[in-house]
Amino acid sequence: MSNQGKLRLGVNIDHVATVRNARGGAYPDPLRAARIAEAAGADGITAHLREDRRHISDADIEGLMDVLTVPLNFEMAATEEMQKIALRHKPHAVCIVPEKREERTTEGGLEVAREENRLAHFIAPLREAGCRVSIFIAAEQRQIEAAHRIGAEVIELHTGAYCDAHAEEDFEKRDAELKSLENMSSFAHSLGLEVHAGHGLTYETVQPVAAFPEVMELNIGHFLIGESIFLGLEQAIKEMRRLMDEARS
Ligand code: PXP
């Protein structure tokens, strides 16, 4: 299959808010980070308003809606509260993610296949409001089929298992996870779904995923915010962009 155009980079700014909230003050400001990310070549900004508000706050989302010149990808759990917030702001995209209070980060994909009816009803008003609805799932055929059946336009494949295997130097598992991501990207694309990917990606792990022609967008946060301590946010993002473009060319 031919290359499908420029791969978009969504920069997730959640962990700027994590650092801010560690002291409860006003800095570092996630909105300032979003503006730098835009200037550094981010094609979108991603923010996850968690139910416990551990990083991004309601005021951050309001501020982002006011200042951004690139699309906001609003990550949220499938709850009534989050649906109301999304319908109030009508961000460009909403990405439905599973959420457990006790987890440190979004550990797995959404179980769409088990909750098909509820999720179909949940996303319908979001789609009617003009939001592009994306579903964050593991690279499994049955989840992709279910996401397609409920009317999602986009799926985001969870790259966490691939990145974890790489970090643990379990290269057999890493390569198997990568193969699943590759196969499931083309399967989802064949159903007409737009394919995104993300979670845990770093300079070391981004290129093989960026090379899949069906993948249209990567959402990357934690590593970039960490790396910005050493390089500055602008340079950290530019290097990620460079690696993505190199892999794609
Ligand atoms: N995509 C989704 C759906 C996510 O939930 C997250 C984490 O919030 C990311 C991408 C970014 O993951 P990371 O911060 O590990 O790069």
Coordinates of N, CA and C and ligand atoms in Angstrom, one line a residue:
M1 N 0.8 -1.2 0.0 CA 0.0 0.0 0.0 C 0.9 1.2 0.0
S2 N 0.4 2.3 -0.7 CA 1.3 3.5 -0.8 C 1.2 4.3 0.5
N3 N 2.2 5.1 0.7 CA 2.3 6.0 1.8 C 1.0 6.9 1.8
Q4 N 0.4 7.1 2.9 CA -0.9 7.8 3.0 C -0.7 9.3 3.4
G5 N 0.4 9.9 3.1 CA 0.6 11.3 3.5 C 1.3 11.4 4.8
K6 N 1.4 12.7 5.2 CA 2.2 13.0 6.3 C 1.6 12.4 7.6
L7 N 2.5 11.8 8.4 CA 2.1 11.2 9.6 C 1.9 12.4 10.6
R8 N 0.8 12.5 11.3 CA 0.5 13.6 12.3 C 1.1 13.2 13.6
L9 N 1.6 14.2 14.3 CA 2.1 14.0 15.7 C 1.1 14.8 16.6
G10 N 0.5 14.1 17.5 CA -0.3 14.7 18.6 C 0.6 14.7 19.8
V11 N 0.8 15.9 20.4 CA 1.6 16.0 21.6 C 0.7 16.0 22.8
N12 N 0.9 15.0 23.7 CA 0.1 14.9 24.9 C 0.8 15.7 26.0
I13 N 0.1 16.7 26.6 CA 0.7 17.6 27.6 C 0.3 17.3 29.0
D14 N -0.3 16.1 29.2 CA -0.8 15.8 30.6 C 0.3 16.0 31.6
H15 N 1.5 15.5 31.3 CA 2.5 15.4 32.4 C 3.2 16.8 32.7
V16 N 2.9 17.8 31.9 CA 3.3 19.1 32.3 C 2.4 19.5 33.5
A17 N 1.1 19.1 33.4 CA 0.2 19.3 34.5 C 0.5 18.4 35.7
T18 N 1.1 17.2 35.5 CA 1.5 16.4 36.6 C 2.5 17.1 37.5
V19 N 3.5 17.7 36.8 CA 4.5 18.4 37.5 C 4.0 19.7 38.2
R20 N 3.1 20.4 37.5 CA 2.4 21.5 38.2 C 1.7 21.1 39.4
N21 N 0.9 20.0 39.3 CA 0.1 19.6 40.4 C 0.9 19.0 41.6
A22 N 2.1 18.6 41.3 CA 2.9 18.1 42.4 C 3.1 19.2 43.5
R23 N 3.0 20.5 43.2 CA 3.1 21.6 44.1 C 1.8 22.3 44.3
G24 N 0.9 22.0 43.4 CA -0.4 22.7 43.5 C -0.5 24.1 43.1
G25 N 0.6 24.6 42.4 CA 0.6 26.0 42.0 C 0.1 26.2 40.5
A26 N 0.7 27.2 39.9 CA 0.3 27.5 38.5 C 1.3 27.1 37.4
Y27 N 2.5 26.7 37.8 CA 3.5 26.4 36.8 C 4.1 25.0 37.1
P28 N 4.6 24.3 36.0 CA 4.6 24.7 34.6 C 3.2 24.7 34.1
D29 N 3.0 25.6 33.1 CA 1.6 25.8 32.6 C 1.4 24.9 31.3
P30 N 0.5 24.0 31.3 CA 0.3 23.2 30.2 C -0.1 23.9 28.9
L31 N -0.7 25.1 29.1 CA -1.1 25.9 27.9 C 0.1 26.5 27.2
R32 N 1.1 26.8 28.0 CA 2.4 27.3 27.5 C 3.0 26.2 26.7
A33 N 3.0 25.0 27.3 CA 3.6 23.8 26.6 C 2.9 23.6 25.3
A34 N 1.6 23.7 25.3 CA 0.8 23.5 24.1 C 1.2 24.5 23.0
R35 N 1.4 25.7 23.4 CA 1.8 26.7 22.4 C 3.2 26.4 21.8
I36 N 4.1 26.0 22.7 CA 5.5 25.6 22.2 C 5.4 24.4 21.3
A37 N 4.5 23.4 21.7 CA 4.4 22.2 20.9 C 3.9 22.6 19.5
E38 N 2.9 23.5 19.4 CA 2.4 23.9 18.1 C 3.5 24.5 17.3
A39 N 4.3 25.4 17.9 CA 5.4 26.1 17.2 C 6.4 25.1 16.8
A40 N 6.6 24.0 17.5 CA 7.6 23.0 17.2 C 7.1 22.0 16.2
G41 N 5.9 22.1 15.7 CA 5.4 21.2 14.6 C 4.4 20.2 15.0
A42 N 3.8 20.3 16.2 CA 2.8 19.3 16.6 C 1.6 19.6 15.7
D43 N 0.9 18.5 15.3 CA -0.2 18.7 14.4 C -1.5 18.7 15.3
G44 N -1.4 18.4 16.5 CA -2.5 18.4 17.4 C -2.0 18.3 18.9
I45 N -2.9 18.7 19.8 CA -2.6 18.6 21.2 C -3.6 17.6 21.8
T46 N -3.0 16.7 22.6 CA -3.8 15.7 23.3 C -3.8 15.9 24.8
A47 N -5.0 15.8 25.4 CA -5.1 16.0 26.9 C -6.1 15.0 27.4
H48 N -5.8 14.4 28.5 CA -6.7 13.4 29.1 C -7.2 14.0 30.4
L49 N -8.5 14.3 30.4 CA -9.1 14.8 31.7 C -9.5 13.6 32.5
R50 N -8.7 13.2 33.4 CA -9.0 12.0 34.2 C -10.1 12.3 35.2
E51 N -10.8 11.2 35.6 CA -11.9 11.4 36.5 C -11.4 12.0 37.8
D52 N -10.2 11.6 38.2 CA -9.7 12.1 39.5 C -8.9 13.4 39.4
R53 N -8.8 13.9 38.1 CA -8.1 15.2 37.8 C -6.7 15.2 38.3
R54 N -6.0 14.1 38.2 CA -4.7 14.0 38.7 C -3.7 14.9 37.9
H55 N -4.0 15.1 36.6 CA -3.1 16.1 35.9 C -3.9 17.2 35.3
I56 N -4.4 17.0 34.1 CA -5.2 18.0 33.4 C -6.5 18.4 34.2
S57 N -6.8 19.7 34.3 CA -7.9 20.1 35.0 C -9.0 20.6 34.0
D58 N -10.2 20.8 34.6 CA -11.3 21.4 33.7 C -10.9 22.7 33.2
A59 N -10.2 23.5 34.0 CA -9.8 24.9 33.5 C -8.7 24.7 32.4
D60 N -7.9 23.7 32.5 CA -6.9 23.5 31.4 C -7.6 23.2 30.0
I61 N -8.7 22.4 30.1 CA -9.4 22.1 28.9 C -10.0 23.4 28.3
E62 N -10.6 24.2 29.2 CA -11.2 25.4 28.7 C -10.1 26.3 28.1
G63 N -9.0 26.4 28.7 CA -7.9 27.2 28.2 C -7.4 26.7 26.9
L64 N -7.3 25.4 26.8 CA -6.8 24.8 25.5 C -7.8 25.1 24.4
M65 N -9.1 25.0 24.7 CA -10.1 25.3 23.6 C -10.0 26.7 23.2
D66 N -9.6 27.6 24.1 CA -9.5 29.1 23.7 C -8.2 29.4 22.9
V67 N -7.1 28.7 23.3 CA -5.9 29.2 22.7 C -5.3 28.4 21.5
L68 N -5.8 27.1 21.4 CA -5.2 26.3 20.4 C -5.5 26.7 19.0
T69 N -4.5 26.6 18.1 CA -4.7 26.8 16.7 C -4.7 25.4 15.9
V70 N -4.3 24.4 16.6 CA -4.3 23.0 16.1 C -5.4 22.3 16.8
P71 N -5.9 21.2 16.3 CA -7.0 20.4 16.9 C -6.7 19.9 18.3
L72 N -7.7 19.9 19.1 CA -7.5 19.2 20.5 C -8.1 17.8 20.4
N73 N -7.3 16.9 20.8 CA -7.8 15.5 21.0 C -8.0 15.3 22.4
F74 N -9.3 15.2 22.8 CA -9.7 15.2 24.2 C -9.9 13.7 24.6
E75 N -9.0 13.2 25.5 CA -9.1 11.8 25.9 C -10.0 11.8 27.1
M76 N -10.9 10.8 27.2 CA -11.8 10.7 28.3 C -12.3 9.3 28.5
A77 N -12.8 9.0 29.7 CA -13.4 7.8 30.0 C -14.9 7.9 29.5
A78 N -15.5 6.7 29.3 CA -16.9 6.7 28.8 C -17.9 6.9 30.0
T79 N -17.8 8.1 30.6 CA -18.7 8.4 31.7 C -19.6 9.6 31.3
E80 N -20.8 9.7 32.0 CA -21.7 10.7 31.8 C -21.1 12.1 32.0
E81 N -20.3 12.2 33.1 CA -19.7 13.5 33.4 C -18.8 13.9 32.2
M82 N -17.9 13.0 31.7 CA -17.0 13.4 30.6 C -17.8 13.7 29.3
Q83 N -18.8 12.9 29.1 CA -19.6 13.2 27.9 C -20.2 14.6 27.9
K84 N -20.7 15.0 29.1 CA -21.2 16.4 29.2 C -20.1 17.4 28.9
I85 N -18.9 17.2 29.5 CA -17.8 18.2 29.2 C -17.5 18.2 27.8
A86 N -17.4 17.1 27.1 CA -17.0 17.0 25.7 C -18.1 17.7 24.9
L87 N -19.4 17.5 25.2 CA -20.4 18.1 24.5 C -20.5 19.7 24.7
R88 N -20.0 20.1 25.8 CA -19.9 21.5 26.0 C -18.8 22.2 25.2
H89 N -17.7 21.5 25.1 CA -16.5 22.1 24.4 C -16.5 21.7 22.9
K90 N -17.0 20.6 22.6 CA -17.0 20.1 21.2 C -15.6 20.2 20.6
P91 N -14.6 19.4 21.2 CA -13.3 19.4 20.6 C -13.3 18.7 19.3
H92 N -12.2 18.9 18.5 CA -12.1 18.3 17.2 C -12.3 16.8 17.3
A93 N -11.6 16.2 18.3 CA -11.6 14.7 18.4 C -11.8 14.4 19.9
V94 N -12.5 13.3 20.1 CA -12.5 12.7 21.5 C -12.0 11.2 21.3
C95 N -11.2 10.9 22.2 CA -10.6 9.5 22.2 C -11.1 8.8 23.5
I96 N -11.9 7.8 23.3 CA -12.5 7.1 24.5 C -11.5 6.1 25.0
V97 N -11.1 6.2 26.3 CA -10.1 5.4 26.9 C -10.7 4.7 28.1
P98 N -10.1 3.5 28.5 CA -10.6 2.9 29.7 C -9.9 3.6 30.9
E99 N -10.5 3.6 32.0 CA -9.9 4.3 33.1 C -10.1 3.6 34.4
K100 N -9.1 3.3 35.1 CA -9.2 2.8 36.5 C -8.5 3.7 37.4
R101 N -9.1 4.1 38.5 CA -8.5 5.0 39.4 C -7.1 4.6 39.9
E102 N -7.0 3.2 40.2 CA -5.8 2.7 40.8 C -4.6 2.6 39.9
E103 N -4.9 2.8 38.6 CA -3.7 2.6 37.6 C -2.9 3.8 37.6
R104 N -1.6 3.6 37.2 CA -0.7 4.8 37.1 C -0.9 5.5 35.8
T105 N -1.2 4.6 34.7 CA -1.5 5.2 33.4 C -2.5 4.3 32.8
T106 N -2.9 4.6 31.5 CA -3.9 3.8 30.9 C -3.3 2.5 30.5
E107 N -3.6 1.4 31.2 CA -2.8 0.2 31.1 C -3.2 -0.7 29.9
G108 N -4.5 -0.6 29.5 CA -4.8 -1.5 28.4 C -5.8 -0.7 27.5
G109 N -6.3 -1.4 26.5 CA -7.3 -0.8 25.6 C -8.7 -1.0 26.1
L110 N -9.6 -0.3 25.5 CA -11.0 -0.4 25.9 C -11.6 -1.8 25.5
E111 N -12.4 -2.3 26.3 CA -13.1 -3.6 26.0 C -14.4 -3.3 25.2
V112 N -14.2 -2.9 23.9 CA -15.4 -2.5 23.1 C -16.3 -3.6 22.9
A113 N -15.7 -4.8 22.6 CA -16.5 -6.0 22.3 C -17.5 -6.3 23.4
R114 N -17.1 -6.1 24.6 CA -17.9 -6.5 25.7 C -19.0 -5.4 26.1
E115 N -18.8 -4.2 25.6 CA -19.7 -3.1 25.9 C -20.3 -2.4 24.7
E116 N -20.5 -3.2 23.7 CA -20.8 -2.6 22.4 C -22.0 -1.7 22.4
N117 N -23.1 -2.2 23.1 CA -24.4 -1.4 23.1 C -24.2 -0.1 23.8
R118 N -23.6 -0.2 25.0 CA -23.5 1.0 25.8 C -22.6 2.0 25.1
L119 N -21.5 1.5 24.5 CA -20.6 2.5 23.8 C -21.2 3.1 22.5
A120 N -22.0 2.3 21.9 CA -22.6 2.8 20.7 C -23.5 4.0 21.0
H121 N -24.3 3.8 22.1 CA -25.2 4.9 22.6 C -24.3 6.1 23.1
F122 N -23.2 5.7 23.7 CA -22.4 6.8 24.4 C -21.8 7.7 23.3
I123 N -21.3 7.1 22.2 CA -20.6 7.9 21.2 C -21.5 8.7 20.3
A124 N -22.7 8.2 20.1 CA -23.7 8.8 19.1 C -23.8 10.3 19.3
P125 N -24.1 10.8 20.5 CA -24.2 12.3 20.6 C -22.9 13.0 20.3
L126 N -21.8 12.4 20.6 CA -20.5 13.0 20.4 C -20.3 13.2 18.9
R127 N -20.6 12.1 18.1 CA -20.5 12.2 16.7 C -21.5 13.2 16.1
E128 N -22.7 13.3 16.7 CA -23.7 14.3 16.2 C -23.2 15.7 16.5
A129 N -22.4 15.9 17.5 CA -21.9 17.2 17.9 C -20.7 17.6 17.0
G130 N -20.3 16.6 16.1 CA -19.2 16.9 15.2 C -17.8 16.5 15.6
C131 N -17.7 15.8 16.8 CA -16.4 15.3 17.2 C -16.0 14.1 16.5
R132 N -14.8 14.0 16.1 CA -14.3 12.7 15.5 C -14.1 11.8 16.7
V133 N -14.7 10.6 16.7 CA -14.6 9.7 17.8 C -13.6 8.6 17.5
S134 N -12.7 8.5 18.4 CA -11.6 7.5 18.4 C -11.7 6.6 19.6
I135 N -11.4 5.3 19.4 CA -11.5 4.4 20.5 C -10.1 3.8 20.7
F136 N -9.7 3.8 21.9 CA -8.3 3.4 22.3 C -8.4 1.9 22.6
I137 N -7.8 1.1 21.7 CA -7.9 -0.4 21.9 C -6.6 -1.1 21.7
A138 N -6.6 -2.4 22.2 CA -5.4 -3.2 21.9 C -5.5 -3.7 20.5
A139 N -4.4 -4.1 20.0 CA -4.4 -4.6 18.6 C -5.0 -6.0 18.4
E140 N -6.3 -6.0 18.6 CA -7.0 -7.3 18.5 C -8.2 -7.1 17.5
Q141 N -8.3 -8.1 16.6 CA -9.3 -8.0 15.6 C -10.7 -7.8 16.1
R142 N -11.0 -8.5 17.2 CA -12.4 -8.4 17.7 C -12.7 -7.1 18.2
Q143 N -11.7 -6.4 18.8 CA -12.0 -5.0 19.3 C -12.1 -4.1 18.1
I144 N -11.3 -4.3 17.1 CA -11.4 -3.4 15.9 C -12.8 -3.6 15.2
E145 N -13.2 -4.8 15.1 CA -14.5 -5.1 14.5 C -15.6 -4.4 15.3
A146 N -15.5 -4.5 16.6 CA -16.6 -3.9 17.5 C -16.5 -2.4 17.4
A147 N -15.3 -1.8 17.4 CA -15.2 -0.3 17.2 C -15.9 0.1 15.9
H148 N -15.7 -0.7 14.9 CA -16.3 -0.4 13.6 C -17.8 -0.4 13.7
R149 N -18.3 -1.5 14.3 CA -19.7 -1.7 14.4 C -20.4 -0.6 15.2
I150 N -19.7 0.0 16.2 CA -20.4 1.0 17.0 C -20.4 2.4 16.3
G151 N -19.7 2.5 15.2 CA -19.7 3.7 14.5 C -18.5 4.7 14.7
A152 N -17.4 4.1 15.4 CA -16.2 5.0 15.5 C -15.6 5.3 14.2
E153 N -15.0 6.4 14.0 CA -14.4 6.8 12.8 C -12.9 6.5 12.8
V154 N -12.4 6.4 14.1 CA -10.9 6.3 14.3 C -10.7 5.2 15.4
I155 N -9.6 4.5 15.2 CA -9.2 3.7 16.4 C -7.7 4.1 16.7
E156 N -7.4 4.1 17.9 CA -6.0 4.3 18.3 C -5.5 3.0 18.9
L157 N -4.5 2.5 18.3 CA -3.9 1.2 18.8 C -2.9 1.5 20.0
H158 N -3.1 0.7 21.0 CA -2.3 0.8 22.2 C -0.9 0.2 22.0
T159 N 0.1 1.1 22.0 CA 1.5 0.6 21.7 C 2.3 0.2 23.0
G160 N 1.6 0.3 24.1 CA 2.2 0.0 25.4 C 2.9 -1.3 25.6
A161 N 2.3 -2.4 25.1 CA 2.9 -3.7 25.3 C 4.1 -3.8 24.4
Y162 N 4.1 -3.3 23.2 CA 5.3 -3.2 22.4 C 6.4 -2.5 23.0
C163 N 6.1 -1.3 23.6 CA 7.2 -0.5 24.2 C 7.7 -1.1 25.5
D164 N 6.8 -1.7 26.3 CA 7.3 -2.4 27.5 C 8.2 -3.5 27.2
A165 N 7.9 -4.3 26.1 CA 8.7 -5.5 25.8 C 10.1 -5.0 25.3
H166 N 10.1 -3.8 24.6 CA 11.4 -3.3 24.2 C 12.2 -2.9 25.4
A167 N 11.5 -2.2 26.3 CA 12.3 -1.7 27.5 C 12.8 -2.9 28.4
E168 N 12.0 -4.0 28.4 CA 12.5 -5.2 29.1 C 13.4 -6.1 28.3
E169 N 13.8 -5.6 27.1 CA 14.6 -6.4 26.2 C 14.1 -7.8 25.9
D170 N 12.8 -7.9 25.9 CA 12.2 -9.2 25.5 C 11.9 -9.0 24.0
F171 N 12.9 -9.2 23.2 CA 12.8 -8.8 21.8 C 11.9 -9.7 21.0
E172 N 11.7 -11.0 21.4 CA 10.8 -11.8 20.7 C 9.4 -11.3 20.9
K173 N 9.1 -11.0 22.2 CA 7.7 -10.4 22.5 C 7.5 -9.1 21.7
R174 N 8.6 -8.2 21.8 CA 8.5 -6.9 21.1 C 8.1 -7.1 19.6
D175 N 8.8 -8.0 19.0 CA 8.6 -8.2 17.6 C 7.2 -8.8 17.3
A176 N 6.7 -9.6 18.2 CA 5.4 -10.2 18.0 C 4.3 -9.1 18.2
E177 N 4.6 -8.2 19.2 CA 3.6 -7.1 19.4 C 3.6 -6.2 18.2
L178 N 4.8 -5.9 17.7 CA 4.9 -5.0 16.5 C 4.2 -5.6 15.3
K179 N 4.3 -7.0 15.1 CA 3.6 -7.6 14.0 C 2.1 -7.5 14.2
S180 N 1.6 -7.7 15.4 CA 0.2 -7.5 15.6 C -0.3 -6.1 15.3
L181 N 0.6 -5.1 15.7 CA 0.2 -3.7 15.4 C 0.2 -3.5 13.9
E182 N 1.1 -4.1 13.2 CA 1.2 -3.9 11.8 C -0.1 -4.6 11.1
N183 N -0.3 -5.8 11.5 CA -1.5 -6.5 10.9 C -2.8 -5.8 11.2
M184 N -2.9 -5.4 12.5 CA -4.2 -4.8 12.9 C -4.4 -3.4 12.3
S185 N -3.3 -2.7 12.0 CA -3.4 -1.4 11.3 C -4.0 -1.6 9.9
S186 N -3.5 -2.6 9.2 CA -4.0 -2.8 7.9 C -5.4 -3.4 7.9
F187 N -5.7 -4.2 8.9 CA -7.1 -4.7 9.0 C -8.0 -3.6 9.3
A188 N -7.7 -2.7 10.2 CA -8.6 -1.6 10.5 C -8.8 -0.7 9.3
H189 N -7.7 -0.4 8.7 CA -7.7 0.4 7.5 C -8.6 -0.2 6.4
S190 N -8.6 -1.5 6.3 CA -9.4 -2.2 5.3 C -10.9 -2.0 5.6
L191 N -11.2 -1.8 6.9 CA -12.7 -1.6 7.2 C -13.1 -0.1 7.0
G192 N -12.1 0.7 6.7 CA -12.4 2.2 6.5 C -12.1 3.0 7.7
L193 N -11.5 2.4 8.8 CA -11.2 3.2 10.0 C -9.9 3.9 9.8
E194 N -9.9 5.1 10.4 CA -8.6 5.8 10.4 C -7.8 5.3 11.6
V195 N -6.5 5.1 11.4 CA -5.7 4.4 12.4 C -4.7 5.4 13.0
H196 N -4.8 5.4 14.4 CA -3.8 6.2 15.2 C -3.1 5.2 16.1
A197 N -2.0 5.6 16.7 CA -1.3 4.7 17.7 C -0.7 5.6 18.7
G198 N -0.5 5.0 19.9 CA 0.2 5.7 20.9 C 0.3 5.0 22.2
H199 N 1.1 5.4 23.1 CA 1.3 5.0 24.5 C 2.7 4.5 24.7
G200 N 3.5 5.2 25.4 CA 4.8 4.7 25.8 C 5.9 4.9 24.7
L201 N 5.5 5.5 23.6 CA 6.5 5.6 22.5 C 7.7 6.6 22.9
T202 N 8.9 6.2 22.4 CA 10.1 6.9 22.7 C 10.9 7.1 21.4
Y203 N 12.0 7.8 21.4 CA 12.9 7.8 20.2 C 13.3 6.4 19.8
E204 N 13.4 5.5 20.7 CA 13.9 4.2 20.3 C 12.8 3.3 19.7
T205 N 11.5 3.6 20.1 CA 10.5 2.7 19.6 C 9.6 3.3 18.6
V206 N 9.7 4.6 18.3 CA 8.7 5.2 17.4 C 8.8 4.8 15.9
Q207 N 10.0 4.5 15.4 CA 10.1 4.4 14.0 C 9.4 3.2 13.4
P208 N 9.5 2.0 14.0 CA 8.8 0.9 13.3 C 7.3 1.2 13.2
V209 N 6.7 1.9 14.2 CA 5.3 2.1 14.2 C 5.0 3.2 13.2
A210 N 5.9 4.2 13.2 CA 5.7 5.4 12.2 C 5.8 4.9 10.8
A211 N 6.4 3.8 10.6 CA 6.6 3.3 9.2 C 5.4 2.6 8.6
F212 N 4.4 2.2 9.5 CA 3.2 1.5 9.0 C 2.4 2.6 8.2
P213 N 2.2 2.3 6.9 CA 1.6 3.3 6.0 C 0.1 3.7 6.4
E214 N -0.6 2.7 7.1 CA -2.0 3.0 7.5 C -2.1 3.9 8.7
V215 N -1.0 4.0 9.5 CA -1.1 4.8 10.7 C -1.0 6.3 10.3
M216 N -2.0 7.1 10.7 CA -2.1 8.5 10.3 C -1.7 9.4 11.4
E217 N -1.7 9.0 12.6 CA -1.3 9.9 13.8 C -0.7 9.1 14.9
L218 N 0.3 9.7 15.5 CA 0.8 9.1 16.8 C 0.6 10.1 17.9
N219 N 0.2 9.7 19.0 CA 0.0 10.5 20.2 C 1.0 10.2 21.2
I220 N 1.9 11.2 21.5 CA 3.0 10.9 22.4 C 3.1 12.0 23.5
G221 N 3.3 11.5 24.7 CA 3.4 12.5 25.8 C 4.5 12.3 26.8
H222 N 4.4 11.3 27.6 CA 5.3 11.1 28.8 C 6.7 11.2 28.4
F223 N 7.2 10.5 27.4 CA 8.6 10.6 27.0 C 9.0 12.0 26.6
L224 N 8.2 12.6 25.8 CA 8.5 14.0 25.3 C 8.6 15.0 26.5
I225 N 7.7 14.9 27.4 CA 7.8 15.8 28.5 C 9.0 15.6 29.4
G226 N 9.3 14.3 29.6 CA 10.6 13.9 30.3 C 11.8 14.4 29.6
E227 N 11.8 14.2 28.3 CA 13.0 14.5 27.5 C 13.2 16.0 27.4
S228 N 12.1 16.8 27.6 CA 12.2 18.2 27.5 C 13.0 18.8 28.7
I229 N 13.1 18.0 29.7 CA 14.0 18.5 30.9 C 15.4 18.6 30.4
F230 N 15.8 17.7 29.5 CA 17.2 17.7 29.0 C 17.4 18.6 27.7
L231 N 16.4 18.5 26.8 CA 16.6 19.2 25.5 C 15.8 20.5 25.4
G232 N 14.8 20.7 26.2 CA 13.8 21.7 26.0 C 12.7 21.1 25.2
L233 N 11.5 21.6 25.4 CA 10.3 21.0 24.8 C 10.4 21.0 23.3
E234 N 10.8 22.2 22.8 CA 10.8 22.4 21.3 C 11.7 21.4 20.7
Q235 N 12.9 21.3 21.2 CA 13.9 20.3 20.6 C 13.4 18.9 20.7
A236 N 12.9 18.6 21.9 CA 12.4 17.2 22.1 C 11.4 16.8 21.1
I237 N 10.5 17.8 20.8 CA 9.4 17.5 19.8 C 10.0 17.4 18.4
K238 N 10.9 18.3 18.1 CA 11.5 18.4 16.7 C 12.2 17.1 16.4
E239 N 12.9 16.5 17.4 CA 13.6 15.3 17.2 C 12.6 14.1 17.0
M240 N 11.5 14.1 17.7 CA 10.5 13.1 17.5 C 9.9 13.2 16.1
R241 N 9.6 14.4 15.7 CA 9.1 14.7 14.3 C 10.1 14.2 13.3
R242 N 11.4 14.5 13.5 CA 12.4 14.1 12.5 C 12.4 12.6 12.4
L243 N 12.4 11.9 13.5 CA 12.4 10.4 13.5 C 11.2 9.8 12.8
M244 N 10.0 10.5 13.0 CA 8.8 10.0 12.4 C 8.9 10.2 10.9
D245 N 9.4 11.4 10.5 CA 9.5 11.7 9.0 C 10.5 10.8 8.3
E246 N 11.6 10.5 9.0 CA 12.6 9.6 8.5 C 12.0 8.2 8.3
A247 N 11.3 7.7 9.3 CA 10.7 6.4 9.2 C 9.7 6.3 8.1
R248 N 9.0 7.4 7.8 CA 7.9 7.4 6.8 C 8.4 7.5 5.4
S249 N 9.6 8.1 5.3 CA 10.1 8.4 3.9 C 10.6 7.2 3.2
Ligands
PXP1 N1 -2.8 7.8 23.5 C1 -3.7 7.5 24.5 C2 -5.0 7.1 24.1 C3 -3.3 7.7 25.8 O1 -4.2 7.4 26.8 C4 -2.0 8.2 26.1 C5 -1.6 8.4 27.6 O2 -2.5 9.3 28.1 C6 -1.2 8.4 25.1 C7 -1.6 8.2 23.8 C8 0.2 9.0 25.3 O3 1.0 8.0 26.0 P1 2.4 8.5 26.6 O4 2.2 9.6 27.5 O5 2.9 7.2 27.2 O6 3.2 8.9 25.4

